[in-house]
Coordinates of C-alpha atoms and ligand atoms in Angstrom, one line a residue:
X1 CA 10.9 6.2 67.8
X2 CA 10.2 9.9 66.4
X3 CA 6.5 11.0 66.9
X4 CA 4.5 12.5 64.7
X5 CA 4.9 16.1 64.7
X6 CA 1.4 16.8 65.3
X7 CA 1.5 14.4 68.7
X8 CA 4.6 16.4 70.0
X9 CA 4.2 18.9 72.3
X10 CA 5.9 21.8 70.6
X11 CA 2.9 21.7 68.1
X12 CA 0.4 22.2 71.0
X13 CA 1.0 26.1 71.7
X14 CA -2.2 27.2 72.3
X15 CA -5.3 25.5 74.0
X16 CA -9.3 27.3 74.0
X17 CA -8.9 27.0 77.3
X18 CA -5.8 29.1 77.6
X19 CA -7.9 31.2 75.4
X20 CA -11.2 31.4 77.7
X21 CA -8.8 31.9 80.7
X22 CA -7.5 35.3 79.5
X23 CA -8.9 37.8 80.9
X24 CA -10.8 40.9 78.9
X25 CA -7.4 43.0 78.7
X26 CA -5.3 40.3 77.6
X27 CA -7.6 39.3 74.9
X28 CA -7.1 43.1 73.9
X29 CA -3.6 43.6 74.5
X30 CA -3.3 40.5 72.0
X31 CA -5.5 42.3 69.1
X32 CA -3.4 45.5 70.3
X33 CA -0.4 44.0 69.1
X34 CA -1.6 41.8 66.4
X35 CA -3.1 45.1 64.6
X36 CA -0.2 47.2 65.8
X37 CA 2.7 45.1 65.2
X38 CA 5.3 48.4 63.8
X39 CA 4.7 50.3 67.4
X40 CA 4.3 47.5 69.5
X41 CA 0.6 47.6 70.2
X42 CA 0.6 51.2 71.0
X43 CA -2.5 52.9 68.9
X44 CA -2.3 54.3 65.3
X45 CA -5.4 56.0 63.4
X46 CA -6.3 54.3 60.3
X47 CA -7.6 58.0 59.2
X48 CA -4.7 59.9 59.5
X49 CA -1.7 57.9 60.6
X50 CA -1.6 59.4 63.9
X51 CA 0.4 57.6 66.8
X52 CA -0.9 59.8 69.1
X53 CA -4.1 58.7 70.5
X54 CA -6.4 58.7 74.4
X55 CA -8.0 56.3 75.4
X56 CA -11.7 56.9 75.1
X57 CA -14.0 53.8 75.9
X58 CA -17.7 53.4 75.1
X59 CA -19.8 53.2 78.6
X60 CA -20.2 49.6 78.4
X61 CA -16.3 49.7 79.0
X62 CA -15.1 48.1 74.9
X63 CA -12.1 49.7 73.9
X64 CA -12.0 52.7 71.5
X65 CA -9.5 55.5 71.1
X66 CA -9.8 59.4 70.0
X67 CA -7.4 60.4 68.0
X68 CA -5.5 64.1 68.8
X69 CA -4.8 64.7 65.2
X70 CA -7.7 64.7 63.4
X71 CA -10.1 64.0 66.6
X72 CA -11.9 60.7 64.9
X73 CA -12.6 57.6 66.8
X74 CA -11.3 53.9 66.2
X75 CA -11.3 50.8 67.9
X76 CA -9.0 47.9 67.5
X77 CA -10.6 46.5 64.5
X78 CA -11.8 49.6 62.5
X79 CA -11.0 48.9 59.0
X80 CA -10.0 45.4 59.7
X81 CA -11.9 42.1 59.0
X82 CA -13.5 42.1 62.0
X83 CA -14.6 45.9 61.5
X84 CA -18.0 46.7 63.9
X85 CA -17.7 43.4 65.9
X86 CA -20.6 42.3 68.1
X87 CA -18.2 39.9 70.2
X88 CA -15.8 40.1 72.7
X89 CA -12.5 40.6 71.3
X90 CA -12.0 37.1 73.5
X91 CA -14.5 35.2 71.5
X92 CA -13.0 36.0 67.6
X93 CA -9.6 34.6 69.2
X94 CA -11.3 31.3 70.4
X95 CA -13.4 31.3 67.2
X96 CA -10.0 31.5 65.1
X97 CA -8.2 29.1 67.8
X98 CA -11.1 26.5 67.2
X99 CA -10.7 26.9 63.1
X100 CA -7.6 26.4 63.3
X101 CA -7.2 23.5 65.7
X102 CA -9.6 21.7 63.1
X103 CA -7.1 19.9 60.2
X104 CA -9.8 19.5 57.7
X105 CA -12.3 22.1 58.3
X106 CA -14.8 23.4 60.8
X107 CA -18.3 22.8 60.3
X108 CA -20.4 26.2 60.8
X109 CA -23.0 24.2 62.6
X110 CA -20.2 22.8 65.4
X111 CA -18.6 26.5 65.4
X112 CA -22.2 27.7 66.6
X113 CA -22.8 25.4 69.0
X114 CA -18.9 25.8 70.2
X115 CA -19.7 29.3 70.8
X116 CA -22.9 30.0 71.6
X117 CA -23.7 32.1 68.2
X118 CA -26.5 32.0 65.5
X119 CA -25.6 29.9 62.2
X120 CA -25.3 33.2 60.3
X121 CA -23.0 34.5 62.8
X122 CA -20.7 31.2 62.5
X123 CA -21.3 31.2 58.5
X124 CA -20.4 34.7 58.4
X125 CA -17.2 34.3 60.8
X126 CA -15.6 30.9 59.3
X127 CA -15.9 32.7 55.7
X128 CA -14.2 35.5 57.0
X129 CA -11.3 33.3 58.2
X130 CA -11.5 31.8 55.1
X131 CA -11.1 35.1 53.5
X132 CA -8.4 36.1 55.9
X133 CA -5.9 32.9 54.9
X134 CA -6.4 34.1 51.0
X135 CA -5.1 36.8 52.0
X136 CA -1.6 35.5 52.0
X137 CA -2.0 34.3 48.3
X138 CA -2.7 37.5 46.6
X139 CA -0.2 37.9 43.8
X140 CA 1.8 34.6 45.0
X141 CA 3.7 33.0 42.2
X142 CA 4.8 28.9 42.9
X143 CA 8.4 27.7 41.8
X144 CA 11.5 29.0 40.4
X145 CA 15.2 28.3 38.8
X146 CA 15.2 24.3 40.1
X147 CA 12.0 23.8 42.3
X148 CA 9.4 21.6 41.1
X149 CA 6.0 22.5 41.3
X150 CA 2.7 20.0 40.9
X151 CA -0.4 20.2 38.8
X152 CA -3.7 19.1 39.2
X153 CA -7.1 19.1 39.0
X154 CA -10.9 18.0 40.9
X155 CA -13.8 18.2 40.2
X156 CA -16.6 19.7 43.3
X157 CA -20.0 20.7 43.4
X158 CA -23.1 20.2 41.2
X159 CA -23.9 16.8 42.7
X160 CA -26.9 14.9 40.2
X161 CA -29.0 12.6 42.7
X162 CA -29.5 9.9 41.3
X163 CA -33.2 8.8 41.0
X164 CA -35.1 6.3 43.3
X165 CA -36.1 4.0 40.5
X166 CA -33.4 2.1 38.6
X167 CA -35.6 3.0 35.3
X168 CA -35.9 6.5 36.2
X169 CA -32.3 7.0 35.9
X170 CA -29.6 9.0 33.9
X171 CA -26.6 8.6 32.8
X172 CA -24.9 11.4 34.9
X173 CA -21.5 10.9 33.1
X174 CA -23.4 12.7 29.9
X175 CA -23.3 16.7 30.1
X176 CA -26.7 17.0 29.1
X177 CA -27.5 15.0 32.2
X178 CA -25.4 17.3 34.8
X179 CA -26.1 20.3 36.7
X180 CA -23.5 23.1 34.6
X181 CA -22.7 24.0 38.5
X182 CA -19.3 21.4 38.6
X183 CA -16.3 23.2 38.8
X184 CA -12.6 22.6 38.9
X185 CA -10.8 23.3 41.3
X186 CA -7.1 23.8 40.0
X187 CA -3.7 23.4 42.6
X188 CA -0.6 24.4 41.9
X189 CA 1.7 23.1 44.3
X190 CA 5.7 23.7 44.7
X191 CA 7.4 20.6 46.5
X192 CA 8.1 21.9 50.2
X193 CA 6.3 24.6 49.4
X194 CA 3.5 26.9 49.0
X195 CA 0.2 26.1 47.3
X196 CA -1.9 27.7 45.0
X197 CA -5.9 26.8 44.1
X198 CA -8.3 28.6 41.7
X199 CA -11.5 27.6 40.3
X200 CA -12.2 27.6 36.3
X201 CA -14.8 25.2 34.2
X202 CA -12.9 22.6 33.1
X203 CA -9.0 22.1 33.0
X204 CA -8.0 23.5 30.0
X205 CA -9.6 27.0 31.0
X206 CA -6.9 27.1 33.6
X207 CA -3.9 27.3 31.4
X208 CA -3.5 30.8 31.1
X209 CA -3.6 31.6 34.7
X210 CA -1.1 28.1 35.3
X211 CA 1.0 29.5 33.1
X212 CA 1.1 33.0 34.6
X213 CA 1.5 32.1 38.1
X214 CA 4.7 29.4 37.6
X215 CA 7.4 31.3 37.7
X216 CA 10.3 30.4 34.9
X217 CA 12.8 27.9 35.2
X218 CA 10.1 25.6 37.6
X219 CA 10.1 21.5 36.6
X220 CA 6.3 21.0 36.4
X221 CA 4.3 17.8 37.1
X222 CA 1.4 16.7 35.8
X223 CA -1.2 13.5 35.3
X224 CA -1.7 11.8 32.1
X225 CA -4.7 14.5 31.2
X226 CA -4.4 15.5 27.6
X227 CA -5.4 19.5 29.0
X228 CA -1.8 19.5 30.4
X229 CA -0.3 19.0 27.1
X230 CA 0.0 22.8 26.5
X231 CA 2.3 23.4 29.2
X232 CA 5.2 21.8 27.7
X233 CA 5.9 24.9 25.6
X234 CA 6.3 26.8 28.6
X235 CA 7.7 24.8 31.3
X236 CA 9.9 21.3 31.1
X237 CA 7.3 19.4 32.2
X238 CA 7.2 15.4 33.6
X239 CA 4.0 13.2 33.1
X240 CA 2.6 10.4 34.9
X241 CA 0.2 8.4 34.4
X242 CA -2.0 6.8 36.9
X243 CA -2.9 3.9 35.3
X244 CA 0.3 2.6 35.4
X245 CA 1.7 4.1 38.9
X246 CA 1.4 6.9 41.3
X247 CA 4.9 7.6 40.9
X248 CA 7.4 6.7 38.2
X249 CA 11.0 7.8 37.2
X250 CA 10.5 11.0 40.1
X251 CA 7.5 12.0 38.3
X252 CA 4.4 11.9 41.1
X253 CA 1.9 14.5 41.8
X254 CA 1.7 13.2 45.4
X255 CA 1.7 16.7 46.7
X256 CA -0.9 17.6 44.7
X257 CA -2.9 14.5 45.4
X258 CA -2.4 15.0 49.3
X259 CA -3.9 18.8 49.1
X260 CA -7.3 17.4 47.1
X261 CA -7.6 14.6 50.1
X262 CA -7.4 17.4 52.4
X263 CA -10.0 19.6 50.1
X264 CA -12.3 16.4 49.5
X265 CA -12.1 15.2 53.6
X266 CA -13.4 18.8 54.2
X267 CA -16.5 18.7 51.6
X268 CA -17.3 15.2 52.8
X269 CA -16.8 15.4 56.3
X270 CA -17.7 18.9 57.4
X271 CA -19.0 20.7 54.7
X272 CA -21.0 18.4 52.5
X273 CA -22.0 21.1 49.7
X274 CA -19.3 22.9 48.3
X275 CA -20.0 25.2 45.1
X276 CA -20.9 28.4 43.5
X277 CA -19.3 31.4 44.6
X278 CA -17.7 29.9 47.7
X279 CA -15.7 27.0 46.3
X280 CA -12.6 28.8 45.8
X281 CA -12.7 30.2 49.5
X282 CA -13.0 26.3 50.7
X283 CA -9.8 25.7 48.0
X284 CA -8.1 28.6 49.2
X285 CA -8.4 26.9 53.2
X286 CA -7.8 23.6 52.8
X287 CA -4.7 25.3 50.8
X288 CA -3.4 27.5 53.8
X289 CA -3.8 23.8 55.6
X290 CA -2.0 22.2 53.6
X291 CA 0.9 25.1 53.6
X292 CA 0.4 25.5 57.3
X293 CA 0.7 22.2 58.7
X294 CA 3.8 21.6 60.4
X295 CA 3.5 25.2 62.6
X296 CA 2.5 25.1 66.0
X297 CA -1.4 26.1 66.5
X298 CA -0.2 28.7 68.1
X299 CA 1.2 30.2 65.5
X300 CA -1.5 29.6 63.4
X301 CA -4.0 30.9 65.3
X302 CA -1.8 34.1 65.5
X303 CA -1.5 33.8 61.4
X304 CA -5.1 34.2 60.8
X305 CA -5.8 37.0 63.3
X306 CA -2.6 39.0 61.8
X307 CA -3.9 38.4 58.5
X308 CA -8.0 39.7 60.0
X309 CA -6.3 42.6 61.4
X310 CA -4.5 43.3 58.3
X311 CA -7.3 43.0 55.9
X312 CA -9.7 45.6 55.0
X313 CA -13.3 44.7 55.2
X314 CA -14.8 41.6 54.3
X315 CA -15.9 42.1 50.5
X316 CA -17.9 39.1 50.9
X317 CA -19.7 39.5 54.0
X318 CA -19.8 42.9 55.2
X319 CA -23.6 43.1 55.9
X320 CA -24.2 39.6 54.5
X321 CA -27.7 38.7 55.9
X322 CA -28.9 42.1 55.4
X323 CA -28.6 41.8 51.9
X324 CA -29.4 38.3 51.5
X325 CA -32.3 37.6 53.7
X326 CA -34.5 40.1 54.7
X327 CA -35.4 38.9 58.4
Ligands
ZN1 ZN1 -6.3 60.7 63.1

């Protein structure tokens, strides 16, 4: 009998306790050559482009390096995600093993008690993973001459409560009755392939950007939903409906359907409240998930810190609580 891929051992590549048993220069050497992949690990100043850099560490021993071009200082993670980290290097690797070894999401709560840190800390560090697997969607375009890519929509956030008394309550199904904060969260989805979300009002305020990131010549599927309907001039498109099946005549939008499980598992399971600005950035992981699957954690985990060491800054969080709360 096959096993499950996830159940074999060649998807286990990487435990936390491997990670906790490396010592402080392995952790380092790791980030070395995660942030230095073109010269092997060996040092290169994000000022000037330098290769040649000493070794100058702060007293407390963390690892920073002077630069014999232009003389500045740098440490692993200078303009990266991780930029001024207050961790050992060791702890963001078991922070991103943990994330990843999670299939539907981590809660920030768990990730605070897993590693000893403050809720903002964990809040702070899961968004910047978060940010980190977007990364890879930037300017991504789904399809092409004879793929087939999936469409489809949910709907997240903006939850009514309904009221104690039976007389008391609303109609929630009437807009007038809601909170204006639900939001649609839009996949695009190529068969064996890679996945798209994005967050827009409604359906139909979607089509634009649908439209502009299927590339020509892709068979599109979509649900009975009459917002669809405009993406027949573009695209040859197949319908099904799901009153009548899930899948029909090769038309399904299984794939589809399976990422929204993955996105809804997350919201109810771990997340509970997901909306306003951070929506997409829970779409965009359960989408990197979904894409990401069938590779070792091992590899994943060495995905998501390529992709932190790779990306500038967080835009969302740089000096988060600072700005947001004042104590
Ligand atoms: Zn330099």
């Amino acid at each position: 009998m096959s096993q499950h891929f996830l159940l074999t051992r060649q998807a286990k590549t990487l435990s936390l306790a491997q990670v906790f048993r490396m010592s402080d220069a392995e952790a380092e050497a790791t980030f070395r050559f995660l942030r230095w992949p073109e010269t092997k690990g060996k040092p290169v100043c994000p000022s000037c482009g330098s290769v040649d850099a000493y070794d100058c560490r702060r007293p407390n021993g963390s690892p920073r390096f002077r630069c014999k071009g232009c003389g500045k200082d740098f440490s692993i993670t200078s303009g990266t995600l991780f930029a001024s980290h207050k961790l050992p290097l060791r702890a963001y690797l078991a922070a991103i093993a943990i994330f990843c070894n999670e299939v539907k999401g981590k809660s920030m709560l768990a990730m605070s008690r897993d590693l000893g840190l403050s809720y903002k800390a964990a809040f702070v560090l899961c968004h910047k993973m978060r940010e980190a697997m977007a990364e890879e969607m930037k300017g991504r375009k789904i399809g092409g001459a004879g793929k087939v890519a999936e469409v489809d929509a949910g709907y997240f956030g903006g939850y009514v409560k309904p009221a104690n008394l039976k007389e008391d309550r609303k109609d929630r199904r009437l807009h007038r009755n809601q909170s204006g904060k639900r939001k649609a969260v839009i996949i695009v989805r190529e068969r064996d392939g890679n996945s798209l979300p994005a967050v827009f009002k409604s359906e139909g305020a979607a089509l634009s950007w649908i439209k502009s990131r299927i590339s020509d010549g892709t068979t599109v599927h979509a649900d009975e939903s009459a917002a669809w309907n405009a993406l027949h001039s573009r695209f040859e498109v197949k319908r099904i409906n799901h009153r009548e099946a899930y899948s029909l005549d090769g038309a399904s939008t299984n794939w589809a359907e399976e990422y929204f499980s993955r996105l809804r598992r997350a919201e109810i399971g771990h997340h509970h409240h997901i909306a306003g600005a951070y929506l997409l950035r829970y779409a965009q992981e359960a989408a990197w998930r979904e894409d990401c699957r069938r590779l070792p954690n091992g590899s994943q985990v060495e995905r998501v810190a390529g992709l932190a060491m790779k990306r500038a800054p967080s835009v969302d969080f740089c000096g988060y609580w600072q700005r947001h709360l004042p104590n």
